[in-house]
Amino acid sequence: MEQYKKEFIEFMIDCNVLKFGDFVTKSGRNTPFFVNTGFYRTGSQLRRLGEYYAEAINSEFGTGFDVLFGPAYKGIPLSVATTMAIAERFDEDIRYCSNRKEVKDHGDKGILLGSPIEDGDKVVIIEDVTTAGTSIEETLPIIKAQGNVEIVGMVVSVDRMERGQGSKSALKEIEEKYGFPTTSIVTMEEVVEHLYNKPYKGNVIIDDTLKKSIDAYYEQYGVK
């Protein structure tokens, strides 16, 4: 596993973004782990988060694209932080773009904020976490309505590695349905590999009991 992935897992724990317990996902699934990027709340945290996203994007897609699109609301700071990180680390000036929940009819009009999306643009979509793959159904029409663009791919922070609407993973379903690749900074398999029965700051975060709960979750919702 790459070093930046290990650091990112520990970073999520330090920021209380990655938690273990009893939770319910947006798709209504009871889960023993939860990722809430809303807990990235400081400038230094967002700067580091953008760097991890930038590493994952460069590793999978490179930096030869035009726009990084972050769906409202959580995607707004993600797109800003990551384009800044790409500029600093890879010397590429990528435009950021997000949507508004309501169309603005005065001043800077329209449904978009940040850069406009133009015909011929190559776009990467950035999100926090994808579970059942429902959010992309709202995001893609917004992007496609702006012009004849190419979706280079989509990046999320954590691939939960569970089924979407059918028997395949949510990210795999997105790839097959919409025809573009997806990637993540880390997968839950990598999270478990890095934390299982290994102390971090004096504590074992994933012990045998929690590992059994995670395994049971994937028995029910994991890819078959």
PDB file of C-alpha atoms in Angstrom:
ATOM      1  CA  MET A   1       0.000   0.000   0.000  1.00  0.00           C
ATOM      2  CA  GLU A   2       1.324   3.440  -0.914  1.00  0.00           C
ATOM      3  CA  GLN A   3       2.496   5.604   1.964  1.00  0.00           C
ATOM      4  CA  TYR A   4      -0.001   8.377   1.210  1.00  0.00           C
ATOM      5  CA  LYS A   5      -2.843   5.878   1.633  1.00  0.00           C
ATOM      6  CA  LYS A   6      -1.614   4.854   5.090  1.00  0.00           C
ATOM      7  CA  GLU A   7      -1.264   8.497   6.068  1.00  0.00           C
ATOM      8  CA  PHE A   8      -4.744   9.269   4.777  1.00  0.00           C
ATOM      9  CA  ILE A   9      -6.334   6.498   6.858  1.00  0.00           C
ATOM     10  CA  GLU A  10      -4.690   7.858   9.997  1.00  0.00           C
ATOM     11  CA  PHE A  11      -5.605  11.402   8.972  1.00  0.00           C
ATOM     12  CA  MET A  12      -9.295  10.418   8.765  1.00  0.00           C
ATOM     13  CA  ILE A  13      -9.135   8.982  12.270  1.00  0.00           C
ATOM     14  CA  ASP A  14      -7.403  12.064  13.666  1.00  0.00           C
ATOM     15  CA  CYS A  15     -10.119  14.285  12.132  1.00  0.00           C
ATOM     16  CA  ASN A  16     -12.980  12.070  13.437  1.00  0.00           C
ATOM     17  CA  VAL A  17     -14.024  11.552   9.826  1.00  0.00           C
ATOM     18  CA  LEU A  18     -13.688   7.772   9.959  1.00  0.00           C
ATOM     19  CA  LYS A  19     -15.689   6.313  12.820  1.00  0.00           C
ATOM     20  CA  PHE A  20     -16.638   2.856  13.975  1.00  0.00           C
ATOM     21  CA  GLY A  21     -19.851   1.941  15.799  1.00  0.00           C
ATOM     22  CA  ASP A  22     -23.500   1.725  14.752  1.00  0.00           C
ATOM     23  CA  PHE A  23     -24.544   4.025  11.910  1.00  0.00           C
ATOM     24  CA  VAL A  24     -27.047   4.274   9.057  1.00  0.00           C
ATOM     25  CA  THR A  25     -25.885   5.271   5.574  1.00  0.00           C
ATOM     26  CA  LYS A  26     -27.708   7.619   3.203  1.00  0.00           C
ATOM     27  CA  SER A  27     -28.972   4.530   1.403  1.00  0.00           C
ATOM     28  CA  GLY A  28     -30.498   3.196   4.636  1.00  0.00           C
ATOM     29  CA  ARG A  29     -27.975   0.482   5.449  1.00  0.00           C
ATOM     30  CA  ASN A  30     -26.929  -0.216   9.034  1.00  0.00           C
ATOM     31  CA  THR A  31     -23.144  -0.109   9.047  1.00  0.00           C
ATOM     32  CA  PRO A  32     -20.342  -0.584  11.617  1.00  0.00           C
ATOM     33  CA  PHE A  33     -18.266   2.177  10.024  1.00  0.00           C
ATOM     34  CA  PHE A  34     -19.035   5.655   8.756  1.00  0.00           C
ATOM     35  CA  VAL A  35     -17.145   8.303   6.815  1.00  0.00           C
ATOM     36  CA  ASN A  36     -18.308  11.895   7.240  1.00  0.00           C
ATOM     37  CA  THR A  37     -16.178  14.424   5.385  1.00  0.00           C
ATOM     38  CA  GLY A  38     -18.127  17.204   7.104  1.00  0.00           C
ATOM     39  CA  PHE A  39     -15.681  16.793   9.986  1.00  0.00           C
ATOM     40  CA  TYR A  40     -12.866  18.325   7.956  1.00  0.00           C
ATOM     41  CA  ARG A  41     -13.295  21.750   9.502  1.00  0.00           C
ATOM     42  CA  THR A  42     -10.013  23.663   9.502  1.00  0.00           C
ATOM     43  CA  GLY A  43      -7.816  25.174   6.869  1.00  0.00           C
ATOM     44  CA  SER A  44      -4.941  22.802   7.555  1.00  0.00           C
ATOM     45  CA  GLN A  45      -7.253  19.787   7.371  1.00  0.00           C
ATOM     46  CA  LEU A  46      -8.680  20.885   4.020  1.00  0.00           C
ATOM     47  CA  ARG A  47      -5.191  21.570   2.687  1.00  0.00           C
ATOM     48  CA  ARG A  48      -4.073  18.031   3.550  1.00  0.00           C
ATOM     49  CA  LEU A  49      -7.303  16.519   2.244  1.00  0.00           C
ATOM     50  CA  GLY A  50      -6.788  18.271  -1.073  1.00  0.00           C
ATOM     51  CA  GLU A  51      -3.265  16.856  -1.259  1.00  0.00           C
ATOM     52  CA  TYR A  52      -4.518  13.285  -0.781  1.00  0.00           C
ATOM     53  CA  TYR A  53      -7.179  13.755  -3.452  1.00  0.00           C
ATOM     54  CA  ALA A  54      -4.572  15.268  -5.770  1.00  0.00           C
ATOM     55  CA  GLU A  55      -2.330  12.220  -5.321  1.00  0.00           C
ATOM     56  CA  ALA A  56      -5.188   9.840  -6.114  1.00  0.00           C
ATOM     57  CA  ILE A  57      -6.315  11.846  -9.160  1.00  0.00           C
ATOM     58  CA  ASN A  58      -2.808  12.117 -10.566  1.00  0.00           C
ATOM     59  CA  SER A  59      -2.179   8.420  -9.984  1.00  0.00           C
ATOM     60  CA  GLU A  60      -5.337   7.305 -11.821  1.00  0.00           C
ATOM     61  CA  PHE A  61      -6.203  10.069 -14.296  1.00  0.00           C
ATOM     62  CA  GLY A  62      -3.161  12.310 -14.530  1.00  0.00           C
ATOM     63  CA  THR A  63      -3.632  16.075 -14.643  1.00  0.00           C
ATOM     64  CA  GLY A  64      -4.470  16.582 -18.313  1.00  0.00           C
ATOM     65  CA  PHE A  65      -8.050  17.633 -17.714  1.00  0.00           C
ATOM     66  CA  ASP A  66      -9.780  21.001 -17.519  1.00  0.00           C
ATOM     67  CA  VAL A  67     -12.383  21.071 -14.733  1.00  0.00           C
ATOM     68  CA  LEU A  68     -12.786  19.432 -11.327  1.00  0.00           C
ATOM     69  CA  PHE A  69     -16.488  19.315 -10.517  1.00  0.00           C
ATOM     70  CA  GLY A  70     -17.628  18.977  -6.909  1.00  0.00           C
ATOM     71  CA  PRO A  71     -21.388  18.514  -6.357  1.00  0.00           C
ATOM     72  CA  ALA A  72     -23.003  20.760  -3.730  1.00  0.00           C
ATOM     73  CA  TYR A  73     -22.621  20.944  -0.894  1.00  0.00           C
ATOM     74  CA  LYS A  74     -19.700  18.807   0.307  1.00  0.00           C
ATOM     75  CA  GLY A  75     -18.093  18.773  -3.118  1.00  0.00           C
ATOM     76  CA  ILE A  76     -17.602  22.544  -3.074  1.00  0.00           C
ATOM     77  CA  PRO A  77     -14.680  22.665  -0.593  1.00  0.00           C
ATOM     78  CA  LEU A  78     -13.341  19.394  -1.995  1.00  0.00           C
ATOM     79  CA  SER A  79     -13.040  20.831  -5.500  1.00  0.00           C
ATOM     80  CA  VAL A  80     -11.435  24.051  -4.243  1.00  0.00           C
ATOM     81  CA  ALA A  81      -8.906  22.352  -1.950  1.00  0.00           C
ATOM     82  CA  THR A  82      -7.960  19.759  -4.548  1.00  0.00           C
ATOM     83  CA  THR A  83      -7.438  22.163  -7.451  1.00  0.00           C
ATOM     84  CA  MET A  84      -5.179  24.210  -5.180  1.00  0.00           C
ATOM     85  CA  ALA A  85      -3.229  21.069  -4.276  1.00  0.00           C
ATOM     86  CA  ILE A  86      -2.902  20.044  -7.929  1.00  0.00           C
ATOM     87  CA  ALA A  87      -1.519  23.494  -8.753  1.00  0.00           C
ATOM     88  CA  GLU A  88       1.018  23.303  -5.935  1.00  0.00           C
ATOM     89  CA  ARG A  89       2.111  19.677  -6.344  1.00  0.00           C
ATOM     90  CA  PHE A  90       1.847  19.151 -10.102  1.00  0.00           C
ATOM     91  CA  ASP A  91       1.977  22.687 -11.514  1.00  0.00           C
ATOM     92  CA  GLU A  92      -1.340  22.300 -13.379  1.00  0.00           C
ATOM     93  CA  ASP A  93      -3.942  25.055 -13.128  1.00  0.00           C
ATOM     94  CA  ILE A  94      -7.213  23.085 -13.140  1.00  0.00           C
ATOM     95  CA  ARG A  95     -10.490  25.003 -12.970  1.00  0.00           C
ATOM     96  CA  TYR A  96     -12.942  24.185 -10.177  1.00  0.00           C
ATOM     97  CA  CYS A  97     -16.706  24.099 -10.553  1.00  0.00           C
ATOM     98  CA  SER A  98     -19.693  23.233  -8.379  1.00  0.00           C
ATOM     99  CA  ASN A  99     -23.446  23.463  -8.646  1.00  0.00           C
ATOM    100  CA  ARG A 100     -25.913  25.470  -6.630  1.00  0.00           C
ATOM    101  CA  LYS A 101     -28.933  23.780  -5.124  1.00  0.00           C
ATOM    102  CA  GLU A 102     -31.085  26.623  -6.484  1.00  0.00           C
ATOM    103  CA  VAL A 103     -30.540  28.561  -9.706  1.00  0.00           C
ATOM    104  CA  LYS A 104     -29.373  32.126  -9.058  1.00  0.00           C
ATOM    105  CA  ASP A 105     -31.190  34.726 -11.181  1.00  0.00           C
ATOM    106  CA  HIS A 106     -29.080  37.810 -10.411  1.00  0.00           C
ATOM    107  CA  GLY A 107     -25.404  38.774 -10.303  1.00  0.00           C
ATOM    108  CA  ASP A 108     -23.412  35.657 -11.099  1.00  0.00           C
ATOM    109  CA  LYS A 109     -26.415  33.903 -12.612  1.00  0.00           C
ATOM    110  CA  GLY A 110     -27.049  30.250 -13.218  1.00  0.00           C
ATOM    111  CA  ILE A 111     -26.741  26.915 -11.468  1.00  0.00           C
ATOM    112  CA  LEU A 112     -22.932  26.831 -11.376  1.00  0.00           C
ATOM    113  CA  LEU A 113     -20.358  28.541  -9.208  1.00  0.00           C
ATOM    114  CA  GLY A 114     -16.673  28.697  -9.940  1.00  0.00           C
ATOM    115  CA  SER A 115     -15.660  28.112 -13.542  1.00  0.00           C
ATOM    116  CA  PRO A 116     -18.180  27.633 -16.345  1.00  0.00           C
ATOM    117  CA  ILE A 117     -18.105  24.287 -18.148  1.00  0.00           C
ATOM    118  CA  GLU A 118     -17.580  24.635 -21.889  1.00  0.00           C
ATOM    119  CA  ASP A 119     -17.821  22.450 -24.972  1.00  0.00           C
ATOM    120  CA  GLY A 120     -14.803  20.193 -25.232  1.00  0.00           C
ATOM    121  CA  ASP A 121     -13.869  20.357 -21.551  1.00  0.00           C
ATOM    122  CA  LYS A 122     -12.492  17.273 -19.862  1.00  0.00           C
ATOM    123  CA  VAL A 123     -14.104  16.924 -16.431  1.00  0.00           C
ATOM    124  CA  VAL A 124     -13.231  14.925 -13.326  1.00  0.00           C
ATOM    125  CA  ILE A 125     -15.966  14.563 -10.695  1.00  0.00           C
ATOM    126  CA  ILE A 126     -14.945  14.662  -7.024  1.00  0.00           C
ATOM    127  CA  GLU A 127     -17.160  13.338  -4.226  1.00  0.00           C
ATOM    128  CA  ASP A 128     -16.768  12.346  -0.608  1.00  0.00           C
ATOM    129  CA  VAL A 129     -18.059   8.769  -0.356  1.00  0.00           C
ATOM    130  CA  THR A 130     -20.174   6.684  -2.703  1.00  0.00           C
ATOM    131  CA  THR A 131     -22.335   3.950  -1.211  1.00  0.00           C
ATOM    132  CA  ALA A 132     -25.258   2.951  -3.436  1.00  0.00           C
ATOM    133  CA  GLY A 133     -24.283   5.262  -6.293  1.00  0.00           C
ATOM    134  CA  THR A 134     -27.373   7.465  -6.099  1.00  0.00           C
ATOM    135  CA  SER A 135     -25.707  10.899  -6.038  1.00  0.00           C
ATOM    136  CA  ILE A 136     -24.164  10.563  -9.499  1.00  0.00           C
ATOM    137  CA  GLU A 137     -27.681  10.340 -10.961  1.00  0.00           C
ATOM    138  CA  GLU A 138     -28.212  13.932  -9.844  1.00  0.00           C
ATOM    139  CA  THR A 139     -24.736  15.199 -10.717  1.00  0.00           C
ATOM    140  CA  LEU A 140     -24.234  13.949 -14.246  1.00  0.00           C
ATOM    141  CA  PRO A 141     -27.260  15.680 -15.868  1.00  0.00           C
ATOM    142  CA  ILE A 142     -26.084  19.016 -14.445  1.00  0.00           C
ATOM    143  CA  ILE A 143     -22.666  18.604 -16.059  1.00  0.00           C
ATOM    144  CA  LYS A 144     -24.004  17.279 -19.363  1.00  0.00           C
ATOM    145  CA  ALA A 145     -26.452  20.191 -19.625  1.00  0.00           C
ATOM    146  CA  GLN A 146     -23.531  22.626 -19.821  1.00  0.00           C
ATOM    147  CA  GLY A 147     -22.127  21.390 -23.120  1.00  0.00           C
ATOM    148  CA  ASN A 148     -20.445  18.607 -25.016  1.00  0.00           C
ATOM    149  CA  VAL A 149     -17.921  17.498 -22.409  1.00  0.00           C
ATOM    150  CA  GLU A 150     -15.881  14.401 -21.680  1.00  0.00           C
ATOM    151  CA  ILE A 151     -16.105  12.873 -18.212  1.00  0.00           C
ATOM    152  CA  VAL A 152     -12.576  11.684 -17.548  1.00  0.00           C
ATOM    153  CA  GLY A 153     -13.536   9.912 -14.318  1.00  0.00           C
ATOM    154  CA  MET A 154     -14.734  10.224 -10.751  1.00  0.00           C
ATOM    155  CA  VAL A 155     -12.774  10.169  -7.506  1.00  0.00           C
ATOM    156  CA  VAL A 156     -14.084   9.573  -3.987  1.00  0.00           C
ATOM    157  CA  SER A 157     -12.206   9.589  -0.703  1.00  0.00           C
ATOM    158  CA  VAL A 158     -13.240   6.111   0.429  1.00  0.00           C
ATOM    159  CA  ASP A 159     -14.579   3.223  -1.618  1.00  0.00           C
ATOM    160  CA  ARG A 160     -16.909   1.437   0.780  1.00  0.00           C
ATOM    161  CA  MET A 161     -16.695  -1.644  -1.454  1.00  0.00           C
ATOM    162  CA  GLU A 162     -20.349  -2.570  -1.190  1.00  0.00           C
ATOM    163  CA  ARG A 163     -23.073  -3.371  -3.660  1.00  0.00           C
ATOM    164  CA  GLY A 164     -24.897  -0.587  -5.432  1.00  0.00           C
ATOM    165  CA  GLN A 165     -28.302  -1.186  -6.994  1.00  0.00           C
ATOM    166  CA  GLY A 166     -27.422  -4.732  -8.069  1.00  0.00           C
ATOM    167  CA  SER A 167     -24.731  -7.338  -7.377  1.00  0.00           C
ATOM    168  CA  LYS A 168     -21.692  -5.240  -8.336  1.00  0.00           C
ATOM    169  CA  SER A 169     -19.986  -2.482  -6.400  1.00  0.00           C
ATOM    170  CA  ALA A 170     -21.464   0.986  -6.598  1.00  0.00           C
ATOM    171  CA  LEU A 171     -18.343   2.330  -8.278  1.00  0.00           C
ATOM    172  CA  LYS A 172     -18.260  -0.538 -10.782  1.00  0.00           C
ATOM    173  CA  GLU A 173     -21.938   0.078 -11.587  1.00  0.00           C
ATOM    174  CA  ILE A 174     -21.159   3.737 -12.239  1.00  0.00           C
ATOM    175  CA  GLU A 175     -18.338   2.750 -14.576  1.00  0.00           C
ATOM    176  CA  GLU A 176     -20.520   0.354 -16.550  1.00  0.00           C
ATOM    177  CA  LYS A 177     -23.615   2.548 -16.650  1.00  0.00           C
ATOM    178  CA  TYR A 178     -21.973   5.849 -17.517  1.00  0.00           C
ATOM    179  CA  GLY A 179     -18.815   4.713 -19.285  1.00  0.00           C
ATOM    180  CA  PHE A 180     -16.089   6.437 -17.290  1.00  0.00           C
ATOM    181  CA  PRO A 181     -13.585   5.105 -14.725  1.00  0.00           C
ATOM    182  CA  THR A 182     -13.718   5.662 -10.985  1.00  0.00           C
ATOM    183  CA  THR A 183     -11.116   5.641  -8.259  1.00  0.00           C
ATOM    184  CA  SER A 184     -10.689   6.375  -4.557  1.00  0.00           C
ATOM    185  CA  ILE A 185      -7.968   7.563  -2.238  1.00  0.00           C
ATOM    186  CA  VAL A 186      -8.403   4.344  -0.241  1.00  0.00           C
ATOM    187  CA  THR A 187     -10.748   1.362  -0.103  1.00  0.00           C
ATOM    188  CA  MET A 188     -12.288  -0.093   3.042  1.00  0.00           C
ATOM    189  CA  GLU A 189     -10.204  -3.208   2.407  1.00  0.00           C
ATOM    190  CA  GLU A 190      -7.096  -1.039   2.707  1.00  0.00           C
ATOM    191  CA  VAL A 191      -8.487   0.619   5.845  1.00  0.00           C
ATOM    192  CA  VAL A 192      -9.017  -2.764   7.501  1.00  0.00           C
ATOM    193  CA  GLU A 193      -5.617  -4.009   6.340  1.00  0.00           C
ATOM    194  CA  HIS A 194      -3.882  -0.997   7.868  1.00  0.00           C
ATOM    195  CA  LEU A 195      -5.790  -0.933  11.190  1.00  0.00           C
ATOM    196  CA  TYR A 196      -6.710  -4.521  12.048  1.00  0.00           C
ATOM    197  CA  ASN A 197      -5.004  -5.536  15.310  1.00  0.00           C
ATOM    198  CA  LYS A 198      -2.379  -2.842  14.787  1.00  0.00           C
ATOM    199  CA  PRO A 199      -2.072  -0.113  17.408  1.00  0.00           C
ATOM    200  CA  TYR A 200      -2.412   3.496  16.366  1.00  0.00           C
ATOM    201  CA  LYS A 201      -1.502   6.069  19.001  1.00  0.00           C
ATOM    202  CA  GLY A 202      -1.687   3.370  21.642  1.00  0.00           C
ATOM    203  CA  ASN A 203      -5.077   1.947  20.650  1.00  0.00           C
ATOM    204  CA  VAL A 204      -6.155  -0.950  18.471  1.00  0.00           C
ATOM    205  CA  ILE A 205      -8.995   0.563  16.467  1.00  0.00           C
ATOM    206  CA  ILE A 206     -10.151  -2.552  14.622  1.00  0.00           C
ATOM    207  CA  ASP A 207      -9.988  -5.486  17.012  1.00  0.00           C
ATOM    208  CA  ASP A 208     -11.376  -8.990  16.514  1.00  0.00           C
ATOM    209  CA  THR A 209     -14.897  -8.006  17.598  1.00  0.00           C
ATOM    210  CA  LEU A 210     -15.118  -5.042  15.228  1.00  0.00           C
ATOM    211  CA  LYS A 211     -13.557  -7.084  12.441  1.00  0.00           C
ATOM    212  CA  LYS A 212     -16.368  -9.635  12.812  1.00  0.00           C
ATOM    213  CA  SER A 213     -18.959  -6.835  12.534  1.00  0.00           C
ATOM    214  CA  ILE A 214     -17.283  -5.493   9.396  1.00  0.00           C
ATOM    215  CA  ASP A 215     -17.112  -8.990   7.911  1.00  0.00           C
ATOM    216  CA  ALA A 216     -20.818  -9.520   8.681  1.00  0.00           C
ATOM    217  CA  TYR A 217     -21.660  -6.228   6.986  1.00  0.00           C
ATOM    218  CA  TYR A 218     -19.871  -7.310   3.836  1.00  0.00           C
ATOM    219  CA  GLU A 219     -21.584 -10.672   3.945  1.00  0.00           C
ATOM    220  CA  GLN A 220     -24.856  -8.773   3.611  1.00  0.00           C
ATOM    221  CA  TYR A 221     -23.899  -5.800   1.448  1.00  0.00           C
ATOM    222  CA  GLY A 222     -20.512  -6.640  -0.041  1.00  0.00           C
ATOM    223  CA  VAL A 223     -19.901  -7.518  -3.651  1.00  0.00           C
ATOM    224  CA  LYS A 224     -20.654 -11.185  -4.302  1.00  0.00           C
TER     225      LYS A 224
END
